[in-house]
Coordinates of C-alpha atoms in Angstrom, one line a residue:
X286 CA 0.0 0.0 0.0
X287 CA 2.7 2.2 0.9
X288 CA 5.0 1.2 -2.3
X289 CA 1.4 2.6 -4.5
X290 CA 1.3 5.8 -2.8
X291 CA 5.1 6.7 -3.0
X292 CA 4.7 5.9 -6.5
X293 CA 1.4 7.7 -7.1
X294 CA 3.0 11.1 -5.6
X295 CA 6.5 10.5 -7.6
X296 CA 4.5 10.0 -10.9
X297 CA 2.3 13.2 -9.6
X298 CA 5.5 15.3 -9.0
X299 CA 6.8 14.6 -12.6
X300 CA 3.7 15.1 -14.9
X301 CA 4.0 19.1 -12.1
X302 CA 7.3 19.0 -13.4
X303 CA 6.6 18.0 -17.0
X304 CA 4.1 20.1 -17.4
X305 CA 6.0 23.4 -16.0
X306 CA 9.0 22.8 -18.4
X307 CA 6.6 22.4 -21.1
X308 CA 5.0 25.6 -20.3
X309 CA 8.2 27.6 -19.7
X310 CA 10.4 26.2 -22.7
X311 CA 8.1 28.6 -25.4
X312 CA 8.4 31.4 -23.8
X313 CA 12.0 30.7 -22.9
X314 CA 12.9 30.0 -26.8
X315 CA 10.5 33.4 -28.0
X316 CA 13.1 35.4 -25.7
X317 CA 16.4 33.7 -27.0
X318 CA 14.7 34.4 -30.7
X319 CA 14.5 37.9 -29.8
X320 CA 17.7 39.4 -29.4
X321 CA 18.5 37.7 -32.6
X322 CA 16.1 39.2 -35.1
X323 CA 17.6 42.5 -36.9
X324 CA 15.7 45.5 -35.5
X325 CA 14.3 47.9 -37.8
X326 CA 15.8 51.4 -36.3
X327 CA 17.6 54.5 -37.5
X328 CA 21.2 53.0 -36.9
X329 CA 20.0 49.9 -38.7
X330 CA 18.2 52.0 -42.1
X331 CA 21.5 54.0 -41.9
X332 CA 23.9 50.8 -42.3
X333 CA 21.3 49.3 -44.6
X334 CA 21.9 52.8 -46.9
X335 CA 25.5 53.5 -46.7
X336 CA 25.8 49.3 -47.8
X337 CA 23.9 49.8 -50.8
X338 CA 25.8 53.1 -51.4
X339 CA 29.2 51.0 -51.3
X340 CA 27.9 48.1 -53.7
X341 CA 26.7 50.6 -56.1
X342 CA 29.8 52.8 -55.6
X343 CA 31.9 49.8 -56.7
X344 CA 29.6 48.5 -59.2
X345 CA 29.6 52.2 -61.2
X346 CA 33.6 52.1 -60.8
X347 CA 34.0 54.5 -57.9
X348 CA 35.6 52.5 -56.0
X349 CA 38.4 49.6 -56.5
X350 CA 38.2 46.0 -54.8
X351 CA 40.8 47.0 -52.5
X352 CA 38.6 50.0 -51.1
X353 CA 35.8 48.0 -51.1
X354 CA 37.1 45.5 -49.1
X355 CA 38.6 47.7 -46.7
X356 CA 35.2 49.4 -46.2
X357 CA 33.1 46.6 -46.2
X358 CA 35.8 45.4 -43.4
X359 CA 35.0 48.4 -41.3
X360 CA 31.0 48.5 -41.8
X361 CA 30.7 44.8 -40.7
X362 CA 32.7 45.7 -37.8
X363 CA 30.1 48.4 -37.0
X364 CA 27.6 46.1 -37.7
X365 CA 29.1 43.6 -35.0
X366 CA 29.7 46.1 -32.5
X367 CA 25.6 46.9 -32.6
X368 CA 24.7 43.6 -32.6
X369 CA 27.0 43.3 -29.4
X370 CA 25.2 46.1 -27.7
X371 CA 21.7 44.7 -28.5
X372 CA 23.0 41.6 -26.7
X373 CA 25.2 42.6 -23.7
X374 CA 22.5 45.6 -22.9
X375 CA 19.3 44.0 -24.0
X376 CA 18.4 46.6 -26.7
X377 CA 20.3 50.1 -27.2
X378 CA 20.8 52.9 -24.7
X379 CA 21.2 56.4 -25.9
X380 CA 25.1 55.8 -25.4
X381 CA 25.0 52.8 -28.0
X382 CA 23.1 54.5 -30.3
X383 CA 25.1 58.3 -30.3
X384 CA 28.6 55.9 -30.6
X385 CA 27.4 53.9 -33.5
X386 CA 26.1 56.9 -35.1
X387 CA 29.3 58.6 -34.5
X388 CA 30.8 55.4 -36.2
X389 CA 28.7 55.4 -39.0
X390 CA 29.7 59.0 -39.4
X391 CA 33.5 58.5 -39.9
X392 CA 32.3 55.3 -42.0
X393 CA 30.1 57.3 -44.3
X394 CA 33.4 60.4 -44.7
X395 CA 35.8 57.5 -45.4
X396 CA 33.4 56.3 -48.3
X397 CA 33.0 59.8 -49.8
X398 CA 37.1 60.6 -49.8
X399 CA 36.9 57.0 -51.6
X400 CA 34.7 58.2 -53.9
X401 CA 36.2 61.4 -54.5
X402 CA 39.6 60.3 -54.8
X403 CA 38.3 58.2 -58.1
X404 CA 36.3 60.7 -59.0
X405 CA 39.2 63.1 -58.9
X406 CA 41.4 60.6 -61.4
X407 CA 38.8 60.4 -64.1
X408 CA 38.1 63.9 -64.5

């Protein structure tokens, strides 16, 4: 009699347990899936931009492969370094978002000398 009750409550505490995990595990997964997605923002739309700028810059001959691979280089790690932010601080702060802009900045000035320099040599 005993032996049937010990087992009744041991199968009674795992179906609890079972059915906790089974309830927590979505909602567990949804959050992990979250920081991964891209977010849509203005840091984003600007690294989205100056990209297309570059492949279209180098597909109209302003720029070389060389210049293209040094500034593709430098907007993937600007790219990284948000994605980084959006992980370590769950989304990004005001500082994140000024010191990728700032980035983006220097990235966007680098492109144009690029583009004037071949500019400059065809004219």
């Amino acid at each position: 009699m005993k032996n049937k009750s010990t087992i009744a409550k041991t199968f009674g505490v795992t179906i609890a347990l079972g059915a906790l995990t089974a309830i927590s595990l979505p909602a567990q997964a949804s959050y992990d899936w979250n920081n991964w997605e891209p977010v849509l923002g203005t840091v984003h739309y600007s690294e989205d931009s100056l990209e297309t700028r570059l492949n279209r810059d180098f597909d109209n001959g302003l720029i070389d492969s060389n210049e293209l691979a040094m500034l593709r280089r430098n907007l993937d790690g600007i790219q990284a370094q948000e994605d980084e932010f959006r992980m370590d601080h769950n989304g990004l702060g005001r500082h994140d978002i000024k010191c990728l802009k700032a980035k983006l900045e220097r990235f966007r000035q680098d492109l144009q000398r690029a583009e004037a320099d071949k500019f400059d040599l065809c004219v």
